[in-house]
Short mmCIF file of N, CA and C in Angstrom, two decimals:
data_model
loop_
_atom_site.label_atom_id
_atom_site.label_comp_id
_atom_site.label_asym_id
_atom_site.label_seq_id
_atom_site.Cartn_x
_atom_site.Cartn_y
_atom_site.Cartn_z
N UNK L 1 15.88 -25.92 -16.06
CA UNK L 1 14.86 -24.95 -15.76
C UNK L 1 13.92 -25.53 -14.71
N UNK L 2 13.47 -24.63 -13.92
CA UNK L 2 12.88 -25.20 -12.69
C UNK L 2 10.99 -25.08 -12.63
N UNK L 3 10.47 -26.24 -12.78
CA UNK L 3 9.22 -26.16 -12.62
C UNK L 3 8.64 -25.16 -11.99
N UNK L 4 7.55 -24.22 -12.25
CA UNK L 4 6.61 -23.32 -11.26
C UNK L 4 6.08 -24.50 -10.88
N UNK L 5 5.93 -24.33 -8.96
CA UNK L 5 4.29 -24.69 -8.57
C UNK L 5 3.56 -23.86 -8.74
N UNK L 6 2.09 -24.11 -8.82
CA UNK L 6 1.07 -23.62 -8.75
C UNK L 6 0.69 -23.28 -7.29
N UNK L 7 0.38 -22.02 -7.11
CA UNK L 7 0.02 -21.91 -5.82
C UNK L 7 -1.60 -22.88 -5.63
N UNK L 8 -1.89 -23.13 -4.37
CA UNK L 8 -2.87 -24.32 -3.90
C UNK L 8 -4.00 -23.35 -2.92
N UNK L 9 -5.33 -22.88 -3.16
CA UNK L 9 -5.69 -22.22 -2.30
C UNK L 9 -7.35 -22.64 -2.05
N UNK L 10 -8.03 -22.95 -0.77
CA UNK L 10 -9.35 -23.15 -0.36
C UNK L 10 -10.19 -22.24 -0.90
N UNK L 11 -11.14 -22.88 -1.37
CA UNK L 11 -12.02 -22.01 -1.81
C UNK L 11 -12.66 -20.92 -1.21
N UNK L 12 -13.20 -20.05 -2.07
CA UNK L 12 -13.70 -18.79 -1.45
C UNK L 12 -15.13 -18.34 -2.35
N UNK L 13 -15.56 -17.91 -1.57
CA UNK L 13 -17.14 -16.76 -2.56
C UNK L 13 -16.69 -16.66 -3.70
N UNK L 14 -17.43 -16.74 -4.37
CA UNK L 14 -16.85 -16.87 -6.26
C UNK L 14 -18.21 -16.06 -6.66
N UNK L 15 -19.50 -15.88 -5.74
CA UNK L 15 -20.35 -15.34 -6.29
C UNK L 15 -20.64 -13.76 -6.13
N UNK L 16 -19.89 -13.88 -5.49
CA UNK L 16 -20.03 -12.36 -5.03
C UNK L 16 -18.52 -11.41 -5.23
N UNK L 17 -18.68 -10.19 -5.79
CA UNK L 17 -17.17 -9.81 -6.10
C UNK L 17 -16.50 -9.47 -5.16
N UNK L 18 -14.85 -9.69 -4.37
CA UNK L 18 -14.16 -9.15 -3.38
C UNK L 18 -14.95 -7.36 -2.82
N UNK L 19 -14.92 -6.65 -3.71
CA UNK L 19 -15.85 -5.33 -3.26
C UNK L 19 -16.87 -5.84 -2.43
N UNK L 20 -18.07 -6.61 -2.79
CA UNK L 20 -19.24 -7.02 -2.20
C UNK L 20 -18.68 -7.80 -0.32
N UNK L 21 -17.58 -9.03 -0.63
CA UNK L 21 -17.37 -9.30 0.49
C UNK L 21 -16.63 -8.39 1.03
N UNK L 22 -15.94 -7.65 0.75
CA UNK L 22 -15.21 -6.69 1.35
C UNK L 22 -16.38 -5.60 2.76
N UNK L 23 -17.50 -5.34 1.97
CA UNK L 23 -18.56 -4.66 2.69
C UNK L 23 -18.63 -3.14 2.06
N UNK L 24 -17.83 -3.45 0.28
CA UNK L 24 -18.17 -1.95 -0.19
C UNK L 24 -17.43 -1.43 -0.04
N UNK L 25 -17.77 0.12 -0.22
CA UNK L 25 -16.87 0.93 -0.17
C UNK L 25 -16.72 1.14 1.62
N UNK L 26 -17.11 1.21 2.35
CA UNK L 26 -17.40 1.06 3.98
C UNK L 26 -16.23 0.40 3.98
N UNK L 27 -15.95 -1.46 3.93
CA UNK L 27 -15.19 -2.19 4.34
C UNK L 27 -13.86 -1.79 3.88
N UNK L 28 -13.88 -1.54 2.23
CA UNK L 28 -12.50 -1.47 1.43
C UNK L 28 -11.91 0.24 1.99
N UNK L 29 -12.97 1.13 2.72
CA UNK L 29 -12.15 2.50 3.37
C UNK L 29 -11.61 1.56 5.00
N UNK L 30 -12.15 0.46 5.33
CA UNK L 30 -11.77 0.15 7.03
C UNK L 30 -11.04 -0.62 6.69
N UNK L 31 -10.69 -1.11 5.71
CA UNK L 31 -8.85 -1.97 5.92
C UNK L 31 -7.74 -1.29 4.64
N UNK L 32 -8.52 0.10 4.07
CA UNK L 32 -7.34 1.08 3.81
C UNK L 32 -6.67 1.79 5.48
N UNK L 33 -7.33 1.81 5.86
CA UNK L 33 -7.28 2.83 7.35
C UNK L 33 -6.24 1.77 7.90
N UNK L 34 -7.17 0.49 8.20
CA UNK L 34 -6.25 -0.46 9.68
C UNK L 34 -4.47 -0.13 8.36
N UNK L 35 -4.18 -0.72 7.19
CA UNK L 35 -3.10 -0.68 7.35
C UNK L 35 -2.14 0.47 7.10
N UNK L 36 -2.77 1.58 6.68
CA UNK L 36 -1.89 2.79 7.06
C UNK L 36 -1.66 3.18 8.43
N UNK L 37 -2.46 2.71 9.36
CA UNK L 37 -2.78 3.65 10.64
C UNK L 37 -1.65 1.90 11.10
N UNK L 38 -1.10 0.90 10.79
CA UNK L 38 -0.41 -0.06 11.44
C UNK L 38 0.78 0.68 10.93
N UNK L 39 0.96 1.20 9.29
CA UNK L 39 2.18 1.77 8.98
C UNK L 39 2.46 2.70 10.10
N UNK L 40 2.24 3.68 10.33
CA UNK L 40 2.50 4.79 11.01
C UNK L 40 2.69 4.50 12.21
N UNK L 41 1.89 2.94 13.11
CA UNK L 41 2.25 2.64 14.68
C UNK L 41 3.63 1.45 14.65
N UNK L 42 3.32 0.61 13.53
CA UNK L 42 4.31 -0.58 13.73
C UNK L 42 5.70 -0.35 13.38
N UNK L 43 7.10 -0.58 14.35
CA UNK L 43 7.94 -0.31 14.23
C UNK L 43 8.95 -0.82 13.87
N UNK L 44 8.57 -1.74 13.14
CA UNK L 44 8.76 -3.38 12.11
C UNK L 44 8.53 -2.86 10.84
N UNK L 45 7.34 -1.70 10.38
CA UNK L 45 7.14 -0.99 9.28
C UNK L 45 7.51 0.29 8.85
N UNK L 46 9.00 0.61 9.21
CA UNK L 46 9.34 1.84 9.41
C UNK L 46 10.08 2.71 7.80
N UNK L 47 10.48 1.23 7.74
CA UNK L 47 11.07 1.84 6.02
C UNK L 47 10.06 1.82 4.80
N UNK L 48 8.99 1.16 5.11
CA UNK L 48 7.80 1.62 4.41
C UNK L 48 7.21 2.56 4.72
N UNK L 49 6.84 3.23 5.75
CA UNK L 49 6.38 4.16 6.40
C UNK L 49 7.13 5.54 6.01
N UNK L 50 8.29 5.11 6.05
CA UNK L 50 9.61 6.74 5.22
C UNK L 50 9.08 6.95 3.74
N UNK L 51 9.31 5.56 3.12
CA UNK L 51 8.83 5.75 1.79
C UNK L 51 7.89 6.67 1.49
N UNK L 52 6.46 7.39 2.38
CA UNK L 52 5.10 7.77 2.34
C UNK L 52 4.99 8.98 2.88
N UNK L 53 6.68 9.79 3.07
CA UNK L 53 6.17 11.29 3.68
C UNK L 53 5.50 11.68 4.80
N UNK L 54 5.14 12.94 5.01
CA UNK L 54 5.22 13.22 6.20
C UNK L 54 3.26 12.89 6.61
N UNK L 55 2.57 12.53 5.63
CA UNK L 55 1.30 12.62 5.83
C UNK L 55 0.69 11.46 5.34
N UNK L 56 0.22 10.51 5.38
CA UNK L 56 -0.25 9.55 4.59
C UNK L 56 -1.76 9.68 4.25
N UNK L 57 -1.86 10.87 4.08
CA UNK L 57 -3.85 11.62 3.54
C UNK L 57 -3.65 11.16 2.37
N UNK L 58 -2.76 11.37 1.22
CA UNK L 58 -2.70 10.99 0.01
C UNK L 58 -3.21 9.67 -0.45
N UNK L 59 -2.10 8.76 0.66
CA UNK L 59 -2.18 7.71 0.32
C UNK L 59 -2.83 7.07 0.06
N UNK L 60 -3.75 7.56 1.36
CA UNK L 60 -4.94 6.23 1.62
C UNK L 60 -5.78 6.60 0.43
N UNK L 61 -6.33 8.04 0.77
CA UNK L 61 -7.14 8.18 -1.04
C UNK L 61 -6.85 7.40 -2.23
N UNK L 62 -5.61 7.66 -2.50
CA UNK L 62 -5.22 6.74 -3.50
C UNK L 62 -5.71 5.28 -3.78
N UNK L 63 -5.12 4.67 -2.54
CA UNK L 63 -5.23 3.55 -2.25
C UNK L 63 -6.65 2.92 -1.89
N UNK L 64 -7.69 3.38 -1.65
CA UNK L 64 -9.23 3.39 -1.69
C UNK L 64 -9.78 3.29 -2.53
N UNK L 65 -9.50 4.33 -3.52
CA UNK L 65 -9.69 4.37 -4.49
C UNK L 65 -8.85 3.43 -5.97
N UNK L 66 -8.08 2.92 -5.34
CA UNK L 66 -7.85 1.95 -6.65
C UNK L 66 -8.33 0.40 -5.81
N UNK L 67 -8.24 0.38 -4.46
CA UNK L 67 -8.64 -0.79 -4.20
C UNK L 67 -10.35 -1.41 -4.89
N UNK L 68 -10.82 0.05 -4.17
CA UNK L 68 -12.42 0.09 -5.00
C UNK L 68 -13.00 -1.20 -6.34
N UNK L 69 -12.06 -0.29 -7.00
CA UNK L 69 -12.20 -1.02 -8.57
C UNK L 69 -11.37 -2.35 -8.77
N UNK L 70 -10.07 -2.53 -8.35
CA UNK L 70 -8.92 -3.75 -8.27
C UNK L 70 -10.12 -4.97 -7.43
N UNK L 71 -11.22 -4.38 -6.79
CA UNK L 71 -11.64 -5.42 -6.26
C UNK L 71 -13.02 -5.82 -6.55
N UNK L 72 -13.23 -4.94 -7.56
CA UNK L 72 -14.69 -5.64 -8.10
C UNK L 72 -15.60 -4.02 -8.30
N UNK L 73 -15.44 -2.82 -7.75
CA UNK L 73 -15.71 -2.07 -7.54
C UNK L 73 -16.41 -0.83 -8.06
N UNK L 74 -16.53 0.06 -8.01
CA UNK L 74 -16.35 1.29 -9.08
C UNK L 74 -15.18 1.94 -9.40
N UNK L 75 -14.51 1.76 -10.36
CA UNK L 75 -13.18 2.66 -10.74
C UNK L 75 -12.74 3.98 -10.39
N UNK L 76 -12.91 4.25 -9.13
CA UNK L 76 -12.74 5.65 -8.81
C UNK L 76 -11.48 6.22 -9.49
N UNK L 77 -10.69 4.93 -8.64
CA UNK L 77 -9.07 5.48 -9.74
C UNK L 77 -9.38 5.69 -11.10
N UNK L 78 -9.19 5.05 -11.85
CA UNK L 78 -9.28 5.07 -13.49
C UNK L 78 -10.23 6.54 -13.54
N UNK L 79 -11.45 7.10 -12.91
CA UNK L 79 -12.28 8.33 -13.52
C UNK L 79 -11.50 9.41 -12.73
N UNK L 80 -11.12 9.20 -12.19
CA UNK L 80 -10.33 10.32 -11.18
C UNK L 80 -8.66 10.43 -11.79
N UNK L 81 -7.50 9.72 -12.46
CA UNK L 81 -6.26 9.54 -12.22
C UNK L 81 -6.19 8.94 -14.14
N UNK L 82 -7.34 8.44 -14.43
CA UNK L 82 -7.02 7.39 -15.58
C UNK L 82 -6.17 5.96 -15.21
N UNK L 83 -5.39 5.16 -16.16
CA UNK L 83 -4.89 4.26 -16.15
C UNK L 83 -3.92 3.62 -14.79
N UNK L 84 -4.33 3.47 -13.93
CA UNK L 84 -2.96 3.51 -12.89
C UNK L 84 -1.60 3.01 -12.67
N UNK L 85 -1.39 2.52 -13.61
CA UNK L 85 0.29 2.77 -14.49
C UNK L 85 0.73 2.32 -13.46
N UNK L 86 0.56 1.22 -12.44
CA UNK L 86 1.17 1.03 -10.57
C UNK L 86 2.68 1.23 -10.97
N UNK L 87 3.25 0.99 -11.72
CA UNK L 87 4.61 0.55 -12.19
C UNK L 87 5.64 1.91 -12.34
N UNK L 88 5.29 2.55 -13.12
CA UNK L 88 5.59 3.60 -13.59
C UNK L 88 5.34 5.05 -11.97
N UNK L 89 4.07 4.74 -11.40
CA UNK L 89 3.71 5.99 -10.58
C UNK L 89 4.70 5.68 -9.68
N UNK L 90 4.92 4.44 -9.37
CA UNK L 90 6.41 3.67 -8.16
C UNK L 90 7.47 4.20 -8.09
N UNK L 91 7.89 4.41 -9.32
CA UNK L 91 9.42 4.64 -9.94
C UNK L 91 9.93 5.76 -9.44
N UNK L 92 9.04 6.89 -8.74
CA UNK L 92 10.50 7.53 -8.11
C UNK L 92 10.65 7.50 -6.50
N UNK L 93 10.00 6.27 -6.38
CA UNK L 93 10.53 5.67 -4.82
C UNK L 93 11.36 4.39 -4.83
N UNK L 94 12.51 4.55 -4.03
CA UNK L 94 12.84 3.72 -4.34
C UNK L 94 12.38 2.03 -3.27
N UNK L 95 12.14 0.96 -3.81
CA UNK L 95 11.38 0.12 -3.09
C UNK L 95 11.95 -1.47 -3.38
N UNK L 96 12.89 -1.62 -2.45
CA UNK L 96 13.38 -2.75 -2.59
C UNK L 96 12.91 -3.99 -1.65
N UNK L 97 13.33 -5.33 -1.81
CA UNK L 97 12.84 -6.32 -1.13
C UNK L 97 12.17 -6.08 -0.02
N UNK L 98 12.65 -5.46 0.75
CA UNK L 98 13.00 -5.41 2.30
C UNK L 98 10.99 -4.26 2.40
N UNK L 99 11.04 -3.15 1.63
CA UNK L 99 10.06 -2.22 1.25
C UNK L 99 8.43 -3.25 0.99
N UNK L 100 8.86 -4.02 -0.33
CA UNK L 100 8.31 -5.19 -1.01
C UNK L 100 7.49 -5.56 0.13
N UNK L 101 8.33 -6.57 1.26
CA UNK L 101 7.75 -7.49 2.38
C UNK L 101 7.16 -6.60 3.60
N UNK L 102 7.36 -5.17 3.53
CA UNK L 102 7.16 -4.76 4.94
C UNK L 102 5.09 -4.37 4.52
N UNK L 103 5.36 -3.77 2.79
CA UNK L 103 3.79 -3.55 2.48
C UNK L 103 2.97 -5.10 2.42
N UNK L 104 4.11 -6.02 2.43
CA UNK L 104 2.57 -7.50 2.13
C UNK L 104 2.56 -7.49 3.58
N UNK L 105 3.44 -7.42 4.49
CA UNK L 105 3.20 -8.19 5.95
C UNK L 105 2.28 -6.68 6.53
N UNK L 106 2.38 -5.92 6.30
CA UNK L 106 0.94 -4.61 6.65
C UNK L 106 -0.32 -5.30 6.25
N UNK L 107 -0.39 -5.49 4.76
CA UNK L 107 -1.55 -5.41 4.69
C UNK L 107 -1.86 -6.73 4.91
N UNK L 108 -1.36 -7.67 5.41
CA UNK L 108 -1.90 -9.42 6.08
C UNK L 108 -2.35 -8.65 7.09
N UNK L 109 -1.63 -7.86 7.91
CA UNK L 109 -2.20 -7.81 9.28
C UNK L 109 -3.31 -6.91 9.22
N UNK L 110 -3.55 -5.97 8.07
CA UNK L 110 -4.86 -5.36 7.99
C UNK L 110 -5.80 -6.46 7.40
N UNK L 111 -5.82 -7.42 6.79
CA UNK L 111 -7.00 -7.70 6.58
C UNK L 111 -7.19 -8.72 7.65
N UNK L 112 -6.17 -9.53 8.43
CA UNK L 112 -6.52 -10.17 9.80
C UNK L 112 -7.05 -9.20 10.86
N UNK L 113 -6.73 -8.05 10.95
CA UNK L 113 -7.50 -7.40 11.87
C UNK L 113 -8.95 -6.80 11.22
N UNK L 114 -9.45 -6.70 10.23
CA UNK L 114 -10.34 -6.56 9.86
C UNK L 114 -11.54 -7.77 9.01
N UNK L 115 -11.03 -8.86 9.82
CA UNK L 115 -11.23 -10.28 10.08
C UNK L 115 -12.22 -10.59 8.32
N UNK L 116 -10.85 -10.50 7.32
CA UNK L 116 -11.27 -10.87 5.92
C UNK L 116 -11.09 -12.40 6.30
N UNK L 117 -11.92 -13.57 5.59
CA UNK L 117 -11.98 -15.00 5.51
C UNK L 117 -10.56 -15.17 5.17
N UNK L 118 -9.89 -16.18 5.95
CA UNK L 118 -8.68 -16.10 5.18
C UNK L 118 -8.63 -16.88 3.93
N UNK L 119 -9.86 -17.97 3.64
CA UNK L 119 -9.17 -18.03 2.23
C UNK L 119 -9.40 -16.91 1.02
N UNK L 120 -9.77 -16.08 1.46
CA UNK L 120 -9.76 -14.64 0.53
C UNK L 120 -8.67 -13.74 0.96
N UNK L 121 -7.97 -14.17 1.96
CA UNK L 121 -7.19 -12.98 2.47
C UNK L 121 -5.95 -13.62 2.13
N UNK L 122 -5.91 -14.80 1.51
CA UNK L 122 -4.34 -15.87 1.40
C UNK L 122 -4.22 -15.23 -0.26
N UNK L 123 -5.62 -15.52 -0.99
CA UNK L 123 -5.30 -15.17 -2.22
C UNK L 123 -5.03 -13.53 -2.47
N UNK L 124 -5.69 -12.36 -1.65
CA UNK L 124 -5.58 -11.31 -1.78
C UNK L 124 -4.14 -11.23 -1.71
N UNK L 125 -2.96 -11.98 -0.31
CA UNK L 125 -1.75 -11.47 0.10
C UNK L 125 -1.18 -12.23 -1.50
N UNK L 126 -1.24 -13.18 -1.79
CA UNK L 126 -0.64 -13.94 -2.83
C UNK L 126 -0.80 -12.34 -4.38
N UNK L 127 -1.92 -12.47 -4.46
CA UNK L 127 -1.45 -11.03 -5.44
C UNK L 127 -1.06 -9.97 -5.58
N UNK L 128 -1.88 -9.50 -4.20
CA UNK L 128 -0.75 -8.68 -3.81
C UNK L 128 0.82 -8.48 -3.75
N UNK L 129 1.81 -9.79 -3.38
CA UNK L 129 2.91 -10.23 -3.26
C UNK L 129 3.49 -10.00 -4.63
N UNK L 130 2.85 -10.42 -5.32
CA UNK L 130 3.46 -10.58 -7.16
C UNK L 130 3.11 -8.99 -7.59
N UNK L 131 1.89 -8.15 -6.48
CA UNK L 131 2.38 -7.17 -7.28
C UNK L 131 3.49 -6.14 -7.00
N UNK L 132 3.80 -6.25 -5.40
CA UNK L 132 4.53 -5.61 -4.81
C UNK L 132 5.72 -6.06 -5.59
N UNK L 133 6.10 -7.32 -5.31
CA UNK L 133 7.34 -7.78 -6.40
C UNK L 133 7.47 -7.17 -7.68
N UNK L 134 6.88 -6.74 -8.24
CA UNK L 134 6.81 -6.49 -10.13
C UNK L 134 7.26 -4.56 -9.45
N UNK L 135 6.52 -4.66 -8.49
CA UNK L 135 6.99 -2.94 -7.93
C UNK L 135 8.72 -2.28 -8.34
N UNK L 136 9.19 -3.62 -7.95
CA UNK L 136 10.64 -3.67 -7.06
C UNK L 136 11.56 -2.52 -7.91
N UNK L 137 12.31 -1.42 -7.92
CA UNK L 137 13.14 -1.12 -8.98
C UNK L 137 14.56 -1.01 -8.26
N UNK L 138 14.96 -1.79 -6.61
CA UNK L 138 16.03 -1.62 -6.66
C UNK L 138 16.33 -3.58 -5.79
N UNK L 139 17.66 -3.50 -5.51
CA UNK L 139 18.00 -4.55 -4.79
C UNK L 139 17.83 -4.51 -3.47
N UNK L 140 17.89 -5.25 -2.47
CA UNK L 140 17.36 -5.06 -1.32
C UNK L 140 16.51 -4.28 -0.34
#
């Protein structure tokens, strides 16, 4: 059986919650935007981009709104949607590896263009990663 490493990461603001450094609800709506609006231009992100229909208005709501709270926030999701079940609401897309890596390498480049510290933006992609992974319900 093969040892886990521990991932190794520079410290970051510990006093203030990701929402707060984020810049609020302001910051956490300007790097929902940069990485939908990279989905829809980058052509490296195209099979994620299919995954999301013909409009991505939904999305970002969505996604604002659970970032909100996932990051220290007000629970918009949870009073608006209840429990957000990420797992279950996934399941009738199908989202394999390839899906997995195209949403972490979006949203690196949204929070580098929306110039998050990177040692907050290493740990954000790092959980992010494990959650996109836990997403997965097909092979490649």
């Amino acid at each position: 059986m093969m040892a886990t490493i521990p991932a190794v990461f520079e410290p970051f603001d510990t006093t203030r919650t990701i929402f707060e450094q984020l810049g609020g609800e302001p910051g956490v709506q300007a790097l929902v935007d940069r990485f939908y609006d990279l989905m829809d231009i980058e052509p490296d992100l195209a099979e994620l981009r299919a995954l999301h229909g013909p409009t991505l208005d939904n999305a970002r709501q969505r996604l604002f709104r659970f970032l909100c709270g996932y990051f220290g926030g007000p629970d918009h999701y949870v009073q608006r949607f209840g429990h957000p079940r990420l797992r279950a609401r996934h399941l009738p897309f199908s989202i394999g590896t390839q899906a997995r890596d195209q949403w972490v390498v979006c949203m690196g480049r949204a929070l580098r263009d929306q110039q998050v510290p990177e040692p907050l933006a290493e740990r954000l992609l790092h959980s992010f990663y494990s959650t996109a992974d836990w997403m997965r319900n097909r092979e490649g």
